[in-house]
Coordinates of C-alpha atoms and ligand atoms in Angstrom, one line a residue:
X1 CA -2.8 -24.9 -85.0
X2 CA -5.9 -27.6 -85.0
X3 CA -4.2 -30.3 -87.0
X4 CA -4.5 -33.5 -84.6
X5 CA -7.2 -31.2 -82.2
X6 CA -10.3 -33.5 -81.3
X7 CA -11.7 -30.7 -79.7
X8 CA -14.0 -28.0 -81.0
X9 CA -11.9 -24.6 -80.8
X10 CA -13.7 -22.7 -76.9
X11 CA -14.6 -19.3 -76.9
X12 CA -13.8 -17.0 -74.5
X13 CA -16.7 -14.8 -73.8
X14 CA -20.6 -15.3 -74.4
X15 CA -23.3 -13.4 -73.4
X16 CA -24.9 -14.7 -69.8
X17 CA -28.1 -15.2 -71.8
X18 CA -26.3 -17.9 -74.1
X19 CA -25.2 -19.8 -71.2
X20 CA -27.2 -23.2 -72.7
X21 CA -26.2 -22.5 -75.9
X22 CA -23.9 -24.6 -78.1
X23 CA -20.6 -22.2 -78.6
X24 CA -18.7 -22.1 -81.7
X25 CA -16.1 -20.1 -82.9
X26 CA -15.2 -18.2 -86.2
X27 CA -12.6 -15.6 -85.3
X28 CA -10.4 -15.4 -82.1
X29 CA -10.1 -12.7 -80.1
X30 CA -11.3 -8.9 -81.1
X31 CA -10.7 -7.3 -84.6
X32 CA -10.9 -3.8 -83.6
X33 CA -9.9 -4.1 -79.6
X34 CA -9.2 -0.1 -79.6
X35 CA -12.0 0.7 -77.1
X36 CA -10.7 2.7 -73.9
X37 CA -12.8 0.4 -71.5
X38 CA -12.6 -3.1 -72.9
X39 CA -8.9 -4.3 -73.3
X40 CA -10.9 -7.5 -72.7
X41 CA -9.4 -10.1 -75.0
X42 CA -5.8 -9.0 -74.7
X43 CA -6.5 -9.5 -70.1
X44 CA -8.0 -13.1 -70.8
X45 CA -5.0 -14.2 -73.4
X46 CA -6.0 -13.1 -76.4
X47 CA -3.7 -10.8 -77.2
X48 CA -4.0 -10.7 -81.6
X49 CA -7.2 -11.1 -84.1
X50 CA -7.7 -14.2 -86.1
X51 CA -10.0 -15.7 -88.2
X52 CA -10.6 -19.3 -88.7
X53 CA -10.9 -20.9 -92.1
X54 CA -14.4 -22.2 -92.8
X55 CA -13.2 -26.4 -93.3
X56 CA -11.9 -25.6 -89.2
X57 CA -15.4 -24.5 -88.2
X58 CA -17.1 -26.7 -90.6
X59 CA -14.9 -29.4 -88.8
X60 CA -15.6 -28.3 -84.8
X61 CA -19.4 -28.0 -86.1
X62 CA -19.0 -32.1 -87.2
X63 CA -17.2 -32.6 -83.9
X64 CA -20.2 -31.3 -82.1
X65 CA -22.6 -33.2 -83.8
X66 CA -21.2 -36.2 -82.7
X67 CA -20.7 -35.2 -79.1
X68 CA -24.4 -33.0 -78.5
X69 CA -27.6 -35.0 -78.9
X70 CA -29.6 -31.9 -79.1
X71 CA -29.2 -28.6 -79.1
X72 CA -31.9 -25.4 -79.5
X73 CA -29.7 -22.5 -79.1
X74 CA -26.2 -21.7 -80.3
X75 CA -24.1 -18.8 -80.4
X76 CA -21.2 -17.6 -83.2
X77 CA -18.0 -16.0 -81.5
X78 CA -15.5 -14.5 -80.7
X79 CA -17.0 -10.4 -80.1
X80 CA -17.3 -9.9 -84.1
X81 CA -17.2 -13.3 -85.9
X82 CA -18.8 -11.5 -89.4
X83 CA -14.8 -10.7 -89.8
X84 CA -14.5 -14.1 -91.4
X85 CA -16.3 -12.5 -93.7
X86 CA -19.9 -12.1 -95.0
X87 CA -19.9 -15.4 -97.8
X88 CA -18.1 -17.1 -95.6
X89 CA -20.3 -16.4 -92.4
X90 CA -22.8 -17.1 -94.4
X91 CA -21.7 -20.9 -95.4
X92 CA -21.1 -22.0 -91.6
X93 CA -24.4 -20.5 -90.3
X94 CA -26.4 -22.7 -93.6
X95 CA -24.0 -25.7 -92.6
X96 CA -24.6 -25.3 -88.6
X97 CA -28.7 -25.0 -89.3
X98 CA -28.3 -28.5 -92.0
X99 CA -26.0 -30.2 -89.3
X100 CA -28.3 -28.9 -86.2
X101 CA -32.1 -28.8 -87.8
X102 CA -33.3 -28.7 -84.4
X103 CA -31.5 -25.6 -83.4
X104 CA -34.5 -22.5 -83.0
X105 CA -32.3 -19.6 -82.3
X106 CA -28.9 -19.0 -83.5
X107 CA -27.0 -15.8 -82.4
X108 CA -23.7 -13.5 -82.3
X109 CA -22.3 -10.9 -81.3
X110 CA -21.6 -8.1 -84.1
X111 CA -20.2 -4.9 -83.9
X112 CA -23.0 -2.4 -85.8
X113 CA -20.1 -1.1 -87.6
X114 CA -19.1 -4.6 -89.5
X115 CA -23.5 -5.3 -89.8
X116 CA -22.9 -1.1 -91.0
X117 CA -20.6 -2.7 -94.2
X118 CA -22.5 -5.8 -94.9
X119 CA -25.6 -3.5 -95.6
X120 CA -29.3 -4.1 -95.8
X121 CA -29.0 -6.5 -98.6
X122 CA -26.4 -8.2 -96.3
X123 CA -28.5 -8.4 -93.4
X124 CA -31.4 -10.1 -95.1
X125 CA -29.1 -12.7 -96.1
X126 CA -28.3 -13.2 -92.6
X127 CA -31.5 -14.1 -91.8
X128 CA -32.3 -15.6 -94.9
X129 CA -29.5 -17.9 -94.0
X130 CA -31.2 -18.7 -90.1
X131 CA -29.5 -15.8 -88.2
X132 CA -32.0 -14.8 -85.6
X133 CA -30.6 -12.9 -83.0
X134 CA -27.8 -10.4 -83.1
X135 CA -26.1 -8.9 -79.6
X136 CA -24.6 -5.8 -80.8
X137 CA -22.5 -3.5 -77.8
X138 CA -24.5 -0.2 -78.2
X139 CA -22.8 0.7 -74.6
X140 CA -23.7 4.3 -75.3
X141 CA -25.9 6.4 -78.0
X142 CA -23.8 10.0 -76.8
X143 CA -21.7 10.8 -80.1
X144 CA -19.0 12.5 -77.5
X145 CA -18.8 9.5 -75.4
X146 CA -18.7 7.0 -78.2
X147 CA -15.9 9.0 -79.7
X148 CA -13.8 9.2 -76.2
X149 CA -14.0 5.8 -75.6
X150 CA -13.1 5.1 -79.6
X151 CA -16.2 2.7 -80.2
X152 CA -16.1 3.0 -84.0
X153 CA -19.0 3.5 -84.5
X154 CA -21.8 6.6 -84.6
X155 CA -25.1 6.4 -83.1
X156 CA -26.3 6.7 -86.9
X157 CA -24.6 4.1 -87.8
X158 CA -26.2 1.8 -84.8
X159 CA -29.7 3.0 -85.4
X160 CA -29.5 2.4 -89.3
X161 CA -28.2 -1.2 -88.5
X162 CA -30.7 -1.6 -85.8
X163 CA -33.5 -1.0 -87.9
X164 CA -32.3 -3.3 -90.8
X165 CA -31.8 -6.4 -88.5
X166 CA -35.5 -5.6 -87.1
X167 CA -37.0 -5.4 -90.9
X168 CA -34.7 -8.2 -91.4
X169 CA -36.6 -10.0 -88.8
X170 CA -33.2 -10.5 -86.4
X171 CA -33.7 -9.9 -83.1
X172 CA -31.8 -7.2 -81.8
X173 CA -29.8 -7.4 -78.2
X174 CA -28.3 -3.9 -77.6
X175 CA -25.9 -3.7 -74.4
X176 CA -25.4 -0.7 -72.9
X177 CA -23.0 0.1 -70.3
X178 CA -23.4 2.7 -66.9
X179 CA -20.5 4.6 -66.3
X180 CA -19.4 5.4 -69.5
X181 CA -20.2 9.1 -69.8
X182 CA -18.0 9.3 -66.6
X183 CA -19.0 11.8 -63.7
X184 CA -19.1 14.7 -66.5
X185 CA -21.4 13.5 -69.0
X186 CA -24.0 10.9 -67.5
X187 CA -26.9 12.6 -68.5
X188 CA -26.0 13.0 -71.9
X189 CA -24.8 9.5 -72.0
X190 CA -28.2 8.8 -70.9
X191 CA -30.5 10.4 -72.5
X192 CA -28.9 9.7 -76.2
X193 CA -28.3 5.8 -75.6
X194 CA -32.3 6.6 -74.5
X195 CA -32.8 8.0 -78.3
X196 CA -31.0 5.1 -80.2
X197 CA -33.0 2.5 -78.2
X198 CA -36.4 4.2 -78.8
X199 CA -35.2 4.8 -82.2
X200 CA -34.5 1.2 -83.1
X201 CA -37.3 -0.6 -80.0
X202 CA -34.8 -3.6 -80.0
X203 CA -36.2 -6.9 -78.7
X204 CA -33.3 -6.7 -75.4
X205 CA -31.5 -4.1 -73.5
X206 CA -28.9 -5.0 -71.3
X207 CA -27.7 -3.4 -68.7
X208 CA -23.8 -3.5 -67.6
X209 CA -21.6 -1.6 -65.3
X210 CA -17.7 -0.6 -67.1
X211 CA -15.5 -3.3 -65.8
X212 CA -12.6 -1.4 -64.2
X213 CA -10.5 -4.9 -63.6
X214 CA -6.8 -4.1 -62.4
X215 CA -6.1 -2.0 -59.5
X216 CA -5.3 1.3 -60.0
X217 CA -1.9 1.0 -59.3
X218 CA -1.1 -2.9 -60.5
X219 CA 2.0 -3.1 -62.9
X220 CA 1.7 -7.0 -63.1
X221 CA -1.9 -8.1 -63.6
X222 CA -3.7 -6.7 -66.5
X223 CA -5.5 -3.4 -66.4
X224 CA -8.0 -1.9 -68.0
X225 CA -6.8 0.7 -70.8
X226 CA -9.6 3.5 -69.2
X227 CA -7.1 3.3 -65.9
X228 CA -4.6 5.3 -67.9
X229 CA -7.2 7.8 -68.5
X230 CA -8.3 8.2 -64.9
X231 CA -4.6 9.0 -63.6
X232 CA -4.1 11.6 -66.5
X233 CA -7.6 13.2 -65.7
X234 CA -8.9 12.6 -69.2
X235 CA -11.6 10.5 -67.5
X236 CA -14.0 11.2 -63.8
X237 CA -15.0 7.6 -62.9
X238 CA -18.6 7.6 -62.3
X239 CA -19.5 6.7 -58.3
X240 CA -20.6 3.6 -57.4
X241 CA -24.4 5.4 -57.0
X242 CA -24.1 7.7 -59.5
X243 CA -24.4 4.5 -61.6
X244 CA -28.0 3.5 -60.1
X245 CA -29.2 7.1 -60.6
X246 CA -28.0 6.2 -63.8
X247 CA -30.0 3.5 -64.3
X248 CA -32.8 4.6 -62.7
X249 CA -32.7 8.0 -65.5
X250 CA -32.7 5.2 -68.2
X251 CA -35.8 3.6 -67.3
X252 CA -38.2 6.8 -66.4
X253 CA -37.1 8.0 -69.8
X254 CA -37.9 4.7 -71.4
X255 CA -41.5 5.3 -72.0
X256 CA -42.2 5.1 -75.6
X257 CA -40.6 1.3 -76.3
X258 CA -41.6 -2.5 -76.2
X259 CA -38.7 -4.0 -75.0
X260 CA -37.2 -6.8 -72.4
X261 CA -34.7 -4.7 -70.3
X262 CA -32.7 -7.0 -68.1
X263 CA -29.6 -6.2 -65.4
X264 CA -28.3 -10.2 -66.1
X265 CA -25.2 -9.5 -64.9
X266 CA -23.2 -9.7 -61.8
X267 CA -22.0 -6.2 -61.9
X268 CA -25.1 -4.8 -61.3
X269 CA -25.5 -2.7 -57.9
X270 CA -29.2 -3.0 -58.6
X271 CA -31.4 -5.8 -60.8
X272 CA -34.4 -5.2 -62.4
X273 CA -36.0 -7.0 -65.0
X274 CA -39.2 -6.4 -67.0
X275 CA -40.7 -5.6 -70.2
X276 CA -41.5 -2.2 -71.2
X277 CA -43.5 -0.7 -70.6
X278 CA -45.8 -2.4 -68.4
X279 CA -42.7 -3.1 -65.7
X280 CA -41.3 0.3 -65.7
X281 CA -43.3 1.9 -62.7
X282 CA -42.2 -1.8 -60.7
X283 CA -38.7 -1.3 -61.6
X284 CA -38.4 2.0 -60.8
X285 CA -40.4 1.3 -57.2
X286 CA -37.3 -1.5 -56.9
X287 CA -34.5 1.0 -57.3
X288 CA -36.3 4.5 -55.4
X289 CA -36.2 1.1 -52.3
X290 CA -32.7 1.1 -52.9
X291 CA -32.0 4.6 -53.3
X292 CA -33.8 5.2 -49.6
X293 CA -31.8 2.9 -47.5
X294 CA -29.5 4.8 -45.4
X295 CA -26.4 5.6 -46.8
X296 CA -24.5 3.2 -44.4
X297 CA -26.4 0.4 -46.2
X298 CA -26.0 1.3 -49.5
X299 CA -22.3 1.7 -49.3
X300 CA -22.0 -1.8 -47.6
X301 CA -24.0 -2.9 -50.4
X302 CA -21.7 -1.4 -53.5
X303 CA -18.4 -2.7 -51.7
X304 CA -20.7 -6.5 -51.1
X305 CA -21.1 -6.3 -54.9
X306 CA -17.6 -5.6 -56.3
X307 CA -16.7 -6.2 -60.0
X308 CA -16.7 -9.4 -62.2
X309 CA -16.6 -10.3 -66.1
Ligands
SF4_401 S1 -15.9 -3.5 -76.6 FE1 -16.1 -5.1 -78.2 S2 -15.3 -4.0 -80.0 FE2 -14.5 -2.8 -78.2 S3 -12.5 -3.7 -77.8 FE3 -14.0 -4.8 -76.5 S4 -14.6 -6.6 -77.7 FE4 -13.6 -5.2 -79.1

């Protein structure tokens, strides 16, 4: 498959914030790709899992050398590149930091349920070996609504793994996405992803909205699997403001935490940025604005805003 390729293997997703960052890539595609509102890899043409052998990476990582004079920041894909394996993970990241010694933060997505198998002892050989920042989809910290949507994973297991990348010195990204309790269980989906994130105090929380890409009725175009879920009544998509109030729950409850919470994404109704918890009181003034515009406005404004990857 990369015999005669002169270039480095692309990804296909990266987090906004890695948008300067040098992109390599270690598996292709999603491992578990089960969760009801993803379907992500499989609509961008990345239907299977793979994982690359380490002499490939090793090779894309010499390509890169020769092409990048300098690069700070890089960033490991595709959504769980610790499939590769742990050893093996482990040799590219020491090869990538020899190759790039100027290179000061070096990230990846993980799911907490691989980072869950690799352990504590695992973990501080991650950052032993120069990991330093891990983006892990925590999405929600409501056991019902982690089970619905099959995450894989407990909120147990994300706190435990949280807390080992923090002792471990790994900066800790956590996504979390509004919507995903649906109309019936926002406030639990609220107020438990508000438990994990106290519970771990990552460095980021990132705020998304679920993607529902597809029309509702499109046979042709890819669909989001949470589409079939909607038409059987299984699932109440939240409203388009139910998902600011949802936001704006997040943050008043977000007292107790020193954290960068950031909206840095396109799907957003409503951005707010700031650390917590000096910014809280500012970001909450920013969305009560919002929230008093007439409803005229604020309707033009969800429909102005539409959905993006
Ligand atoms: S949310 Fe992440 S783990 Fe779930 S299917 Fe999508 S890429 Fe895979």
């Amino acid at each position: 498959m990369t015999a005669g390729r002169e270039q480095p293997e692309s990804l296909i997703i990266r987090p906004p914030s890695e948008w300067r960052s040098m992109l390599v890539r270690l598996t292709r595609g999603c491992h578990w790709n089960r969760c009801r509102f993803c379907g992500i890899y499989p609509a961008l043409g990345e239907p299977t899992f793979s994982a690359r052998t380490v002499p490939e990476v090793k090779r894309d990582i010499d390509m890169l050398r020769a092409r990048v004079s300098r690069a700070t920041t890089a960033f490991l894909g595709d959504s769980d590149p610790l499939q590769i394996g742990l050893d093996e993970f482990i040799e590219i990241v020491r090869y990538l930091r020899g190759t790039f010694p100027e290179i000061t933060r070096l990230t990846c997505y993980a799911r907490a349920s691989t980072l869950w198998k690799a352990k504590e002892r695992g973990i501080r050989r991650l950052a032993e070996a120069g990991l330093n920042r891990v983006h892990i989809g925590l999405e929600s910290g409501d056991p019902t609504t982690l089970k619905f949507h099959r995450k894989g994973q407990t909120p147990e297991i994300v706190a435990a793994t949280g807390q080992w990348l923090r002792e471990a010195s790994i900066e800790v990204s956590f996504y979390v996405l509004l919507g995903m309790g649906g109309r019936d269980r926002w406030k639990p989906h609220i107020d438990n992803t508000v438990r994990i994130i106290e519970n771990v105090d990552p460095e980021f929380v990132r705020i998304r909205r679920i993607w529902l890409y597809g029309s509702e009725d499109s046979e042709h175009s890819p669909q989001c699997p949470l589409w079939e879920d909607i038409r059987s009544g299984a699932f109440i998509a939240q409203t388009a403001e139910g998902t600011v109030l949802e936001l704006r729950r997040l943050i008043d409850k977000l007292e107790e935490v020193d954290t960068f919470l950031t909206c840095d994404h396109a799907n957003n109704y409503v951005c707010v940025d700031g650390h917590m918890p000096h910014d809280r009181l500012a970001m909450l003034e920013v969305i009560d604005r919002f929230l008093s515009l007439p409803e005229a406005a604020r309707q033009a404004h969800y429909e102005a805003v539409g959905s993006s990857i």
